[in-house]
XYZ file of C-alpha atoms in Angstrom:
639
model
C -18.726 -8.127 -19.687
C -20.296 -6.901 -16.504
C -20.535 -7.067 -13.083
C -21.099 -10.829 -11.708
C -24.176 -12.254 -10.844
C -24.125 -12.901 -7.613
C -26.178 -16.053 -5.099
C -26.858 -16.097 -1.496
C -25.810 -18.981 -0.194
C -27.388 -20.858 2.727
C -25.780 -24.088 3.376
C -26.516 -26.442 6.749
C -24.587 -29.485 6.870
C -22.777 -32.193 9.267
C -20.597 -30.884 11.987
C -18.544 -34.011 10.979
C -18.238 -33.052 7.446
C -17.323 -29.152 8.261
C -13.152 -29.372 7.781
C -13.596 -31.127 4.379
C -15.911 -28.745 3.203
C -14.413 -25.770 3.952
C -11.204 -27.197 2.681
C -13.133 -27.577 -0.409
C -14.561 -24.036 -0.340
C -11.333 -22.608 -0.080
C -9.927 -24.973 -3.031
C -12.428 -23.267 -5.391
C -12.107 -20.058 -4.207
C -15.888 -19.018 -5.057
C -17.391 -18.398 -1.696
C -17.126 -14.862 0.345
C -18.771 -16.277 3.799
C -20.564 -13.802 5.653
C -21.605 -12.815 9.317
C -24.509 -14.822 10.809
C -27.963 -12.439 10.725
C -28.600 -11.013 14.573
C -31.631 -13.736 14.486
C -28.919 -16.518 15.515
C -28.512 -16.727 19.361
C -25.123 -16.086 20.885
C -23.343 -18.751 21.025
C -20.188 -20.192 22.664
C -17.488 -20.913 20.651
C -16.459 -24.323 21.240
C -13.907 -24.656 18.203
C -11.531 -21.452 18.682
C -8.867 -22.862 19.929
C -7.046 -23.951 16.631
C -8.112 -20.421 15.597
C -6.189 -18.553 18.413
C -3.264 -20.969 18.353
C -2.969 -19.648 14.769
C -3.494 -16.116 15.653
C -0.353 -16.136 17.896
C 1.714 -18.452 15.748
C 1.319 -16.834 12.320
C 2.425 -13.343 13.642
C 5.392 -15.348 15.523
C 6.062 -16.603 11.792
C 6.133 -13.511 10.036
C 8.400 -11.949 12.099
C 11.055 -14.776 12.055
C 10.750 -14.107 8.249
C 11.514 -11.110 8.239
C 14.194 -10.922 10.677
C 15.835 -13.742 8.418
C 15.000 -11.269 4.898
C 18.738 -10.409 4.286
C 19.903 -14.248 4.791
C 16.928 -14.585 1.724
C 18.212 -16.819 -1.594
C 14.725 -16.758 -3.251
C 13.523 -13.945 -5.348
C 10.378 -12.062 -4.000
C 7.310 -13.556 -6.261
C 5.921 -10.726 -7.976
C 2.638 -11.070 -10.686
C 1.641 -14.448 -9.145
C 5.025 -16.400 -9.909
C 5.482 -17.912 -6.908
C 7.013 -20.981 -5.344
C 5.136 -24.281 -5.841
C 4.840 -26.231 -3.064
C 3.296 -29.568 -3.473
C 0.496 -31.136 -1.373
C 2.627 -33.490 -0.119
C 5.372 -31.534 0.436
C 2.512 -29.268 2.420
C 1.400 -32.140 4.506
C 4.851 -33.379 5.443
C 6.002 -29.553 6.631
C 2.495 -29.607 8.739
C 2.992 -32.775 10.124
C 6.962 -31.085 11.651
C 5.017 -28.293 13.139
C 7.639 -29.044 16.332
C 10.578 -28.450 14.081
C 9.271 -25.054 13.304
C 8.220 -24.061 16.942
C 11.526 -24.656 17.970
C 12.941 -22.735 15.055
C 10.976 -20.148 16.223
C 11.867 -20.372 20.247
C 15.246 -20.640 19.249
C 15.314 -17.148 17.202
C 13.074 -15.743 20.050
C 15.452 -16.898 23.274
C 18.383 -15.040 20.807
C 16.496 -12.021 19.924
C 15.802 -11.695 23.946
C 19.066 -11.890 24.874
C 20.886 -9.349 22.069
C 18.202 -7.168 23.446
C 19.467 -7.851 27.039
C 23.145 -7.084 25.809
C 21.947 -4.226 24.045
C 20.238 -2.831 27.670
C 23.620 -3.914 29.285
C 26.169 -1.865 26.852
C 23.692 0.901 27.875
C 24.355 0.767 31.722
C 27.901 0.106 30.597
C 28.295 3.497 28.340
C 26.387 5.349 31.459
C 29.013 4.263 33.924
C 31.630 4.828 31.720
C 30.506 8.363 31.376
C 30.075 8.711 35.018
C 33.432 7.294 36.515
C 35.628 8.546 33.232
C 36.581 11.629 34.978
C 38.222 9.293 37.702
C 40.308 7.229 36.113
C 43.532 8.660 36.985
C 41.873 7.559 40.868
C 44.343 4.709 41.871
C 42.103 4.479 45.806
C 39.088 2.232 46.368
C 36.227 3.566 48.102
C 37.352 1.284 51.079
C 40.713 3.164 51.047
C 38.931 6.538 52.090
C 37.501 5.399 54.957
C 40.609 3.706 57.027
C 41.468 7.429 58.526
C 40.289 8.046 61.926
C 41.329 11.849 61.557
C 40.377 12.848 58.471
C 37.166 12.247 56.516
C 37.883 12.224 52.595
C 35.416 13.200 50.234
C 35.204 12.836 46.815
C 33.214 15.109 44.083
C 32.951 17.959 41.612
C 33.261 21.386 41.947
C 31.944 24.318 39.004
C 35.763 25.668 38.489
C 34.169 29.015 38.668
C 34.260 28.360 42.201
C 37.451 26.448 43.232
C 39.190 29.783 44.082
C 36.288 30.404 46.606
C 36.976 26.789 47.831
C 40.713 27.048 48.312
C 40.285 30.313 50.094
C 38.056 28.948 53.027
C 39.596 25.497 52.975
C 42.991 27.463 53.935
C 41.041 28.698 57.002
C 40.483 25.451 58.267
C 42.282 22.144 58.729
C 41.038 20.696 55.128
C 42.385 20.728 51.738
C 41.947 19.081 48.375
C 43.466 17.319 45.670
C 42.551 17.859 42.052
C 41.648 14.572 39.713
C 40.307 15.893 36.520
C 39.391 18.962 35.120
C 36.859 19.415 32.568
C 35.547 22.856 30.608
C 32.641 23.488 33.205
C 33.523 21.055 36.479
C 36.918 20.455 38.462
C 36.910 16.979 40.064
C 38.932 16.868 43.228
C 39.237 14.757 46.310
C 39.095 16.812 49.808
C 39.996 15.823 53.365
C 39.007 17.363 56.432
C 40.051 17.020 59.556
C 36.958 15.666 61.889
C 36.744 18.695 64.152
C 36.397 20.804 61.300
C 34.113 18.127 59.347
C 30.944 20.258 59.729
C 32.534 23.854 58.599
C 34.486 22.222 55.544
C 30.966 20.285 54.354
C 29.162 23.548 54.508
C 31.871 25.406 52.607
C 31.807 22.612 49.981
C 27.950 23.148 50.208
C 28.752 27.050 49.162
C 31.160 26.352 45.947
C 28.445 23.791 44.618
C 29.918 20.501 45.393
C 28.386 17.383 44.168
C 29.527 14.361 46.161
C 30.359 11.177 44.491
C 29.529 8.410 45.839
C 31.382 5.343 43.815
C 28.119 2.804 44.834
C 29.246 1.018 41.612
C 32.684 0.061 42.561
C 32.691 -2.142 45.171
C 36.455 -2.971 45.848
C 37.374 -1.515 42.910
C 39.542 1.890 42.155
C 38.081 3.879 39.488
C 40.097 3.105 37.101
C 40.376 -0.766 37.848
C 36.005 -0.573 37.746
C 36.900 1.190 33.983
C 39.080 -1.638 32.861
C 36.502 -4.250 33.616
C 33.648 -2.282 32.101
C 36.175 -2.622 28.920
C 36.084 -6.377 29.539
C 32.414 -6.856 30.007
C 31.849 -4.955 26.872
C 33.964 -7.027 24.629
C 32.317 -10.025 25.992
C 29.081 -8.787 25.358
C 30.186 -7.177 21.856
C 31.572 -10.598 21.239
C 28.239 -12.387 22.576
C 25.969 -10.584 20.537
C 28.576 -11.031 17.068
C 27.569 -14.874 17.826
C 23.884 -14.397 18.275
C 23.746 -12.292 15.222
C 25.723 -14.870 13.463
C 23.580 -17.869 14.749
C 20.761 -15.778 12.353
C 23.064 -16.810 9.297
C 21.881 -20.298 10.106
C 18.731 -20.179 10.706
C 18.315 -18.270 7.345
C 19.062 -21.650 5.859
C 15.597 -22.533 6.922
C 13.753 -19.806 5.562
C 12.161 -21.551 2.243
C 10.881 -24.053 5.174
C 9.371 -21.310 6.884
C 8.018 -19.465 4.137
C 6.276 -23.009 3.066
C 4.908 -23.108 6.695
C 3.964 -19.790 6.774
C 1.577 -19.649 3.804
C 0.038 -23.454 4.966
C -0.571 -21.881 8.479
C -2.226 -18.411 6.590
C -4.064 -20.873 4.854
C -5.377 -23.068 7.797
C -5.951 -19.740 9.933
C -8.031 -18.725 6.634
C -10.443 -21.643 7.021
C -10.326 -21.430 11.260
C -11.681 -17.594 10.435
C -14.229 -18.925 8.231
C -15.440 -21.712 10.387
C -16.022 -18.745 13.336
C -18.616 -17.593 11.170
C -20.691 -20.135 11.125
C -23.256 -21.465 13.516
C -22.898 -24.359 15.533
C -25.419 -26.982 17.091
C -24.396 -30.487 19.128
C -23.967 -32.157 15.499
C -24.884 -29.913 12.732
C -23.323 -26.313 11.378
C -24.945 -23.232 9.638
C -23.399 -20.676 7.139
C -23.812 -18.033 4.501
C -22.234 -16.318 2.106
C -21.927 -15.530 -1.757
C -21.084 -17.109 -4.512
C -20.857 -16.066 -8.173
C -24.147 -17.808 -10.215
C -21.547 -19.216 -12.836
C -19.894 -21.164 -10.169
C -23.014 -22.050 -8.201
C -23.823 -25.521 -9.876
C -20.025 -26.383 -9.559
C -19.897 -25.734 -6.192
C -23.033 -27.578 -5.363
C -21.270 -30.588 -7.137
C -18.508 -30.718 -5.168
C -19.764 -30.268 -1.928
C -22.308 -32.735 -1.759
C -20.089 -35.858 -3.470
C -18.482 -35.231 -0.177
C -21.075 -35.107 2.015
C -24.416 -36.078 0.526
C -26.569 -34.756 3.577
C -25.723 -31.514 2.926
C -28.204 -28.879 2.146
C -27.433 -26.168 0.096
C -29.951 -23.164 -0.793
C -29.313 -20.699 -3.732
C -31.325 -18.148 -3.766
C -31.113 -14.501 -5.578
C -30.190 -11.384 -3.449
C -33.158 -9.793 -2.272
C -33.823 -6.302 -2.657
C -32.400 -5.101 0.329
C -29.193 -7.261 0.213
C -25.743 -5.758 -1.650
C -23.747 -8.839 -2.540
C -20.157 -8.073 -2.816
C -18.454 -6.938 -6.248
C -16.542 -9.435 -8.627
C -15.822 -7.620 -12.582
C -15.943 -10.181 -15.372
C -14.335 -9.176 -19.227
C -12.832 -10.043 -21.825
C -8.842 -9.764 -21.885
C -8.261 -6.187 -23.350
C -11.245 -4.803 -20.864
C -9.501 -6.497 -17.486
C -6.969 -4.781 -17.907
C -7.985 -1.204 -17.380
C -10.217 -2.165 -14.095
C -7.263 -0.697 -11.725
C -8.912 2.292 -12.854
C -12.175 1.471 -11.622
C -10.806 0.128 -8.325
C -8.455 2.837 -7.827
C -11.439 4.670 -7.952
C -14.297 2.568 -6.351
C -16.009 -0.665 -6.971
C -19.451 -0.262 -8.574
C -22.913 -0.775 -7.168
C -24.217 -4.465 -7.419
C -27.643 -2.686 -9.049
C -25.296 -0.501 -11.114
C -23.282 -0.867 -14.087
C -19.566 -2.285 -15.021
C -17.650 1.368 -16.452
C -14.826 -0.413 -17.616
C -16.210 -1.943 -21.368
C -17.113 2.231 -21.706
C -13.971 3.516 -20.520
C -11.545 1.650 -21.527
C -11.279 2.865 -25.330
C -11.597 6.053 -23.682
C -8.893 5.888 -21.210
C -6.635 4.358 -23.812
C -7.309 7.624 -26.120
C -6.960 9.990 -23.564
C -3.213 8.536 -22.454
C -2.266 8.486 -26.350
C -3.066 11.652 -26.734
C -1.255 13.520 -23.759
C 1.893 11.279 -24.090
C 1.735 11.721 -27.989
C 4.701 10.468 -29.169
C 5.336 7.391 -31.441
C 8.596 6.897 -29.967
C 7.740 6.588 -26.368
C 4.316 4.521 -26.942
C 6.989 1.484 -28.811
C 9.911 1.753 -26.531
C 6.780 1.408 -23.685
C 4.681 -1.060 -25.580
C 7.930 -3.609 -26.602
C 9.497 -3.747 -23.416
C 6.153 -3.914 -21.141
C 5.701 -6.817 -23.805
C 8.996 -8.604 -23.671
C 8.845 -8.166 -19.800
C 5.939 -10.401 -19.718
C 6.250 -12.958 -21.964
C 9.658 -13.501 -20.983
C 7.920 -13.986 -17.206
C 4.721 -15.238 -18.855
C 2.735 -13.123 -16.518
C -1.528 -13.323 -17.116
C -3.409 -11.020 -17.439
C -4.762 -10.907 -13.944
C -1.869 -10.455 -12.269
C -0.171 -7.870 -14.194
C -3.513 -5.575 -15.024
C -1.568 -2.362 -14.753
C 1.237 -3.843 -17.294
C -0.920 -4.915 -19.869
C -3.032 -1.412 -19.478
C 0.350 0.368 -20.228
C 0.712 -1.855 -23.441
C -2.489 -0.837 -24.726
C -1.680 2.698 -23.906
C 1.572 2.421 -25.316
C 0.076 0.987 -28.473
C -2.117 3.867 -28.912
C 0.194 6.232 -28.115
C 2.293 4.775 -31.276
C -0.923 5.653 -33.522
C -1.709 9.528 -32.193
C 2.375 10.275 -32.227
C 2.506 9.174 -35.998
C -1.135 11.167 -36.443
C 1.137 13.969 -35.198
C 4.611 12.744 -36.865
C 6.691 13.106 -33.773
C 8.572 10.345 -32.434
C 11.336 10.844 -29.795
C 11.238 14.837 -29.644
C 11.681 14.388 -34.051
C 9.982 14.290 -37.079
C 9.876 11.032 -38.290
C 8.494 11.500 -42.106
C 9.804 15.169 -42.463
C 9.365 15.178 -46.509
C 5.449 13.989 -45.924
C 4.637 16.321 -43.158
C 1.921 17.865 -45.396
C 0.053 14.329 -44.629
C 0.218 14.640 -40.993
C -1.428 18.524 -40.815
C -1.813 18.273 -36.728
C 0.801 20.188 -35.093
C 0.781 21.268 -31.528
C 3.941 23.687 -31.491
C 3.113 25.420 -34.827
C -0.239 24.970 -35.206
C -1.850 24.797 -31.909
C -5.716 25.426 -32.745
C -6.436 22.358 -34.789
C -5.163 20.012 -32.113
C -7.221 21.893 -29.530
C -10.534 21.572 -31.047
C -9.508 18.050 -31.662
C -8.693 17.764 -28.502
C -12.312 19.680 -27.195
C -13.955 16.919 -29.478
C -12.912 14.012 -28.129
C -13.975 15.498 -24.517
C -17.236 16.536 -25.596
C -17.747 12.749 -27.263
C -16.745 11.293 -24.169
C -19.223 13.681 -21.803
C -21.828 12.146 -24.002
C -21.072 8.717 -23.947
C -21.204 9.092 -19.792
C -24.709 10.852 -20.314
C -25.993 8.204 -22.952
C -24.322 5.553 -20.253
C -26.548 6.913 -18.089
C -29.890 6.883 -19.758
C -28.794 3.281 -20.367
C -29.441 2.652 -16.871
C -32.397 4.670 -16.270
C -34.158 2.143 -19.384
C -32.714 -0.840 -18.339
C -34.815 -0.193 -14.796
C -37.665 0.822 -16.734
C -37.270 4.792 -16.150
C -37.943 5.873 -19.516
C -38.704 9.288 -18.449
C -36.133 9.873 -16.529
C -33.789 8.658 -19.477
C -35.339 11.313 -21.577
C -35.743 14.024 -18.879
C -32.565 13.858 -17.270
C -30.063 12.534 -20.222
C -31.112 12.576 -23.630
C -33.270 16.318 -23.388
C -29.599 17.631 -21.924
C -27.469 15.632 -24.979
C -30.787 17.108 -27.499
C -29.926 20.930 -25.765
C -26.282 20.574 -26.072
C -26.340 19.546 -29.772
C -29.308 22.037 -30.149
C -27.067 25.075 -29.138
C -24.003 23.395 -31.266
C -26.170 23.850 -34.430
C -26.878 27.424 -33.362
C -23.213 27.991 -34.453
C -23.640 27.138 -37.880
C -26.086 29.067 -40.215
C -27.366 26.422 -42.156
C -27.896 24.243 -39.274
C -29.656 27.274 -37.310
C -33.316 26.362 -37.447
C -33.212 22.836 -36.043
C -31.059 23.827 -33.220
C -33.129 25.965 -32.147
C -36.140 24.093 -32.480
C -33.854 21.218 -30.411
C -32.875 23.470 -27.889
C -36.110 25.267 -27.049
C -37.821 21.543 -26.907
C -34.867 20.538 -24.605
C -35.444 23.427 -22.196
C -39.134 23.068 -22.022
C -38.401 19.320 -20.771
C -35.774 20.025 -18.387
C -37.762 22.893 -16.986
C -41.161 20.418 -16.411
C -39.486 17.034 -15.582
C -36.657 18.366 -13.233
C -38.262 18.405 -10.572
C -41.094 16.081 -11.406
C -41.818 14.567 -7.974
C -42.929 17.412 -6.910
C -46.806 18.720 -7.047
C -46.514 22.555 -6.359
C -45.887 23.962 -10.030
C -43.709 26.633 -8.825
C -41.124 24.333 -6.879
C -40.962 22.200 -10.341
C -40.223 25.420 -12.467
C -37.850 25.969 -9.502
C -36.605 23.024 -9.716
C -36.405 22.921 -13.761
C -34.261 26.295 -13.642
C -31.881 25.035 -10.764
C -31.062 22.395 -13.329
C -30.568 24.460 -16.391
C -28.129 26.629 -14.576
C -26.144 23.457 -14.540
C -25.277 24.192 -18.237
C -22.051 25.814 -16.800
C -20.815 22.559 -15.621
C -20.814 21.516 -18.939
C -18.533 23.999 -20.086
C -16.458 23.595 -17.631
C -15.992 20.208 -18.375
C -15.584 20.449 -21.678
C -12.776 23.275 -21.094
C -11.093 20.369 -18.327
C -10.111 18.532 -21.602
C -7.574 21.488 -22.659
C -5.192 19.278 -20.305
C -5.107 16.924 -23.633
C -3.376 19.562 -25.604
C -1.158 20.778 -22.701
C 0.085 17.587 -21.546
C 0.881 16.464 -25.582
C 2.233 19.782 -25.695
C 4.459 19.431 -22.668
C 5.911 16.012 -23.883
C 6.955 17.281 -27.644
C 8.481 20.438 -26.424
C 10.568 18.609 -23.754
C 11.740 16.186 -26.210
C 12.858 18.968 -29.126
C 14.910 20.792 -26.502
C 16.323 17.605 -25.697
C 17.044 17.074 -29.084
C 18.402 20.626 -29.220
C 21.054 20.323 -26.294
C 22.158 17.072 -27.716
C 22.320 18.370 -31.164
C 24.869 20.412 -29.981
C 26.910 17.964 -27.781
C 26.326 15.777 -30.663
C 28.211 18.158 -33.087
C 30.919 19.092 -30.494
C 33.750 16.655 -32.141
C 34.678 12.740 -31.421
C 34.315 13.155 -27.616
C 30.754 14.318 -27.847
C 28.992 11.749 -29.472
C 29.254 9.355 -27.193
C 27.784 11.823 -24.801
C 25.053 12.576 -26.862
C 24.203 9.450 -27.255
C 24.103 8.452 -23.467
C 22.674 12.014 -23.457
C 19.684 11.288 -25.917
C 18.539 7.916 -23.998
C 18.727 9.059 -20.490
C 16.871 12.294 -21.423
C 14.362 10.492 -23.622
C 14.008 7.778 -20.379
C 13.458 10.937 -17.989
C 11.131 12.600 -20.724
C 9.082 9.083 -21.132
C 8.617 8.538 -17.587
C 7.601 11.280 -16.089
C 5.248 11.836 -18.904
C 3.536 8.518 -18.845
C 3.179 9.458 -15.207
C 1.179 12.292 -15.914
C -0.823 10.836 -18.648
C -1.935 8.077 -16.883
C -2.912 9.982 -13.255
C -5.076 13.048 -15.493
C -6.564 10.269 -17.614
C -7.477 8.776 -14.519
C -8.808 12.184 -13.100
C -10.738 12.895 -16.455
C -12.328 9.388 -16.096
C -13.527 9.767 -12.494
C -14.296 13.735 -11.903
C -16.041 14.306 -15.859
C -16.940 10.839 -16.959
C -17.885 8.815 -13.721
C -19.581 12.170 -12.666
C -22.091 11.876 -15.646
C -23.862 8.075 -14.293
C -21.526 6.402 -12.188
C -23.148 4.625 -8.722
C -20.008 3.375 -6.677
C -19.874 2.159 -3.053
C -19.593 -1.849 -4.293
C -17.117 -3.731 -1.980
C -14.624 -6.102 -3.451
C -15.638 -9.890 -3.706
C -13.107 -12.070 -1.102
C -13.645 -15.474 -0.809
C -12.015 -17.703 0.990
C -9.321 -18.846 -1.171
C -5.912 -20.301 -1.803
C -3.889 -17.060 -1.625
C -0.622 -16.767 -0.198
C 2.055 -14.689 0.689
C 5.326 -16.139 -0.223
C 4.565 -19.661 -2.074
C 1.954 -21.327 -3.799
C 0.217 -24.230 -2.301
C -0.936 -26.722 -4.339
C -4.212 -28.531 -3.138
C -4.897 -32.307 -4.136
C-alpha cells in the first residue's frame, strides 16, 4: 500500500515493428512515454501526417456529436459502464472511414448554410425595419423620376420641425405629402419645382431631412419590396425547418459515430505517442515509465512480437521524478480523491492515504453524527452500485461515502440520535455524550481525536526522516516536539507533574540545539532553536481548528430536532396533516442530510490537508498517464 515503484524505460527497436508495438503498449496500458532528452538531434518528422489528419478529424467528430446530443438514444456511460464495441466491429467501422467523412461533410455543408439563412433573415429584419415606414408607398423609385418639372424627394423629417418646413415650402413652388408618422420622425414625400430645386433642398437641409434613397428596391414600390421580403423569409424559415430536420437523421448514426470517435481518439493516442520517439532510416528510439510490477510483463509481450527489440529497465536516478501511480487495498482506494483533490505525492515521499483514511472516515462520522443519515447514505450508495456493479476504481468517491456513511451509523448511535430523535430514549443513561445538553464532554472528545491525529502526522513524519536514515532529525524535529507536547499535558495533572516536566525541559533543550543544527555560529542555532519553539502556538491553534467537529455535529442534530419540532406539529394538526408531515419529515431530513454531508466531507477534507498534511506531507507528484485504452463514449475491445 504505497506509492508504485516506478522503471525508466529505454526501448530501441525496428521501425517496421513500431505500429504493433505501440498498439501493444497501449493494450496494456503500463507505459507513460516521455519527451526525448535535448541530447537527440532535431529531427524531421517524416510520420506526422496520420497524426495531423487525426488532429483535424477528431475535433470535426466531436462536434458532429454533439450537435446530434438531443437526437441521443444511449445513456451517457458514467463509472466506466460503457458501450462495448468489439474488435471486429472496430476494424469494420475503420475500414468505412468514407462513410463517416461524408457523414461529416454532409452535417458541415448544412450547418453552413442554416448559418447563411440565419445571416440572410438578418439583412431581411434590417430592411424590413428600414422600408416599414413606407409601406403605405404604392410609387417605385422609377415613378419619381418621369417628371421633367418637378423633382420628388423622398425622406424623414424630426416632426418638431415639419411646421418650420410647411412654412418655407409655402414660399416657394414645393410641397409635401405625408407617408408615416412615427413618435420622433414624420416621413413625407416632397416635390419641388426645378427652378426652385436649390432653395427647397436647403430648406429641407434646415428642418433635418434625411433623404431616402430606396437602393434596395429596384422596380419595386415599397410595399411590393415588403411583400417579397415576407416571401423570402418563409422560404428561408421553411429551408432551414428542413436542414434542422435533416439533423433528425443523421442522429440515427450517432452510436456509429461515437464507435468511430473513440477508435480515432485511440489511433490519434498512439500517432501522439509515436511523435515522441526518435527516428533513424530503419530503427526507432523511446522512453518512458513503467510500473516495476508490470515491467517483466511488458518485456514479454513486446519482444514475442518483435524479438530484435531491446528493452532497458533501469531504476530512476536521483535526479529523475517518475510520475505518480497509488496502489491499495480496496477500503484505502477509495479515499485517494482526497489526496488528488489535494495533490499527488512526491515519488521520494510517502502514500497519506493508508494514514488518513481511518482518519478521514472519523472525522466525517463525527460532524454528520447521526445514525439515521449515515444508513439512509450507506444503503442507497450501496444498492446504487451493486445494482450498476460499479468497481471500485471508478466510483472512488461512492464507495468513500459508504465508508463514511458506515461510520457515521456508529458515532450517531455513540450519541443516540438518529434522524433529529432519540432512538433508545429509556437507555439514554448508556449513551452519556450529548452535544445539545451536555456540550463539554463531546468537545474534549472532540479536542482528542484532533490532538491524536496531529500526532499521527508528526510520528508520519519521523517515519520518513528514519526510513532515509535521518535519525536525528526524526528525534529533533518530531518526536522531541510529540515528548514536549505530552510533557506539558502531564503538567496538568498532579500526580503526573514530575515526569512532564522532566519531558518537557529535555524536549526544549533539543529543539533549542538541533533546530537549527546546520548551522556553526552558536548564537544563530539558539536563534534558530527559539524561532522554532515559538511555533508551539501553531499547535494550539490546530488543536482549537478541531472545535469544527463539535460545531458541525452540533449543527446537524439541532437542524434535525427543529425539524422534528415543526413536523410534530403539522403531524398533530388532524387527518390532513399527516400526510404533510410525512412528505414534510423526508424532504426536510433529505435537505438536512445533504447539505450536511456536504459540509462534513469539504472540512474533513480541509482538516486533512491544512493540520494533517501540514505536519509531513511532500506533494508536487504528477499523475501517472500511459498510453492506454481510454475512451470517451464506448469501450473498445482490443484482440
Amino acid at each position: 500500500m504505497a506509492i508504485v515503484k516506478m522503471k525508466r524505460l529505454r526501448l530501441l527497436g525496428m521501425r517496421e515493428d513500431k505500429s504493433r508495438l505501440l498498439s501493444i503498449l497501449q493494450r496494456l496500458g503500463c507505459v507513460e512515454l516521455t519527451e526525448l532528452d535535448e541530447e537527440f538531434p532535431q529531427q524531421e518528422v517524416i510520420e506526422n501526417s496520420e497524426y495531423e489528419s487525426l488532429s483535424l478529424l477528431l475535433p470535426r467528430v466531436r462536434r458532429a456529436i454533439e450537435r446530434l446530443k438531443k437526437y441521443d438514444q444511449e445513456k451517457a456511460p458514467a463509472y466506466g459502464q460503457y458501450r462495448k464495441v468489439s474488435s471486429t466491429e472496430a476494424e469494420k467501422i475503420l475500414k468505412n472511414e468514407h462513410e463517416f467523412i461524408n457523414i461529416l461533410n454532409a452535417m458541415d455543408a448544412a450547418d453552413l448554410r442554416i448559418s447563411e439563412i440565419g445571416a440572410q433573415l438578418l439583412r431581411i429584419q434590417a430592411h424590413r425595419k428600414e422600408y416599414a415606414p413606407w409601406e403605405t408607398l404604392t410609387h417605385t423609385p422609377e415613378d419619381f423620376q418621369k417628371s421633367d418639372s418637378c423633382v420628388f424627394i423622398c425622406g424623414s423629417v424630426p416632426t418638431r420641425n415639419l411646421a418650420q418646413l410647411e412654412q418655407e415650402f409655402a414660399e416657394i413652388s414645393a410641397g409635401f405629402d405625408i407617408v408615416n408618422t412615427s413618435s420622433d420622425n414624420t416621413y413625407i414625400v416632397a416635390a419641388i419645382y426645378r427652378q426652385d430645386e436649390e432653395t427647397g433642398l436647403q430648406a429641407l437641409e434646415r428642418s433635418g431631412f434625411v433623404r431616402q434613397s430606396f437602393s434596395s428596391l429596384g422596380n419595386l414600390s415599397p410595399k411590393e419590396y415588403l411583400n417579397s421580403l415576407d416571401e423570402q423569409e418563409k422560404a428561408l424559415e421553411q429551408e432551414r425547418a428542413t436542414l434542422n430536420a435533416s439533423f433528425e437523421n443523421f442522429g440515427k448514426d450517432l452510436p456509429r459515430l461515437k464507435s468511430f470517435h473513440d477508435i480515432i481518439m485511440l489511433k490519434f493516442a498512439r500517432a501522439e505517442a509515436s511523435n515522441k520517439t526518435y527516428n533513424t532510416g530503419s530503427t526507432f528510439f523511446m522512453e518512458g515509465w513503467v510500473p516495476e510490477e508490470d515491467s517483466q510483463k511488458l518485456s514479454e509481450e513486446l519482444l514475442s512480437v518483435a524479438p530484435y527489440t531491446v528493452i532497458d529497465l533501469q531504476d530512476p536516478k536521483e535526479d529523475e521524478e517518475p510520475s505518480i501511480k497509488l496502489k491499495n487495498n480496496r477500503f484505502v482506494t477509495a479515499f485517494e480523491p482526497v489526496v488528488e483533490g489535494f495533490s499527488l505525492p512526491s515519488y521520494r515521499g510517502i502514500d497519506p492515504t493508508p494514514v488518513m483514511s481511518a482518519f478521514y472516515m472519523i472525522l466525517f462520522a463525527v460532524m454528520l453524527s447521526d445514525a439515521g443519515y449515515g444508513l439512509l447514505m450507506t444503503l442507497a450508495l450501496f444498492l446504487f452500485i451493486k445494482i450498476k456493479k460499479i468497481p471500485v476504481r471508478n466510483a472512488k468517491m461512492l464507495y468513500l461515502l459508504i465508508f463514511c456513511g458506515a461510520a457515521t451509523v456508529a458515532v450517531g448511535l455513540w450519541f443516540n440520535t438518529a434522524f433529529g430523535i432519540s432512538p433508545l430514549p429509556k437507555y439514554s443513561t448508556l449513551f452519556p455524550l450529548d452535544a445539545v445538553n451536555d456540550p463539554l464532554p463531546v468537545m474534549g472528545i472532540c479536542l482528542l481525536i484532533g490532538i491524536i491525529h496531529l500526532f499521527a502526522g508528526v510520528f508520519t513524519a519521523a517515519y520518513m526522516d528514519i526510513k532515509r536514515g535521518d535519525w536525528v532529525g526524526a528525534i529533533s524535529d518530531q518526536i522531541s516536539w510529540l515528548v514536549l507536547l505530552v510533557g506539558l499535558g502531564f503538567l496538568m495533572v498532579p500526580s503526573l507533574k514530575e515526569i512532564g516536566k522532566i519531558m518537557a525541559i529535555v524536549s526544549v533543550v533539543i529543539i533549542l540545539l538541533m533546530t537549527g543544527r546546520d548551522k556553526r555560529n552558536p548564537f544563530k542555532r539558539i536563534m534558530s532553536g527559539l524561532g522554532a519553539l515559538y511555533g508551539i502556538t501553531s499547535w494550539v491553534s490546530d488543536i482549537l481548528s478541531y472545535m469544527r467537529l463539535f460545531g458541525m455535529g452540533l449543527a446537524t442534530g439541532v437542524i434535525g430536532m427543529v425539524f422534528n419540532i415543526l413536523i410534530g406539529m403539522i403531524w398533530n394538526a388532524g387527518f390532513i396533516g399527516k400526510p404533510i408531515a410525512i412528505v414534510l419529515f423526508i424532504v426536510c431530513h433529505l435537505f438536512n442530510l445533504g447539505i450536511n454531508a456536504l459540509g462534513a466531507y469539504v472540512h474533513a477534507c480541509r482538516l486533512q490537508y491544512i493540520e494533517f498534511f501540514g505536519k509531513f506531507y511532500e506533494d508536487g507528484g504528477r499523475p501517472f498517464k500511459p498510453l492506454n485504452m481510454q475512451t470517451r463514449y464506448v469501450s473498445i475491445q482490443s484482440k
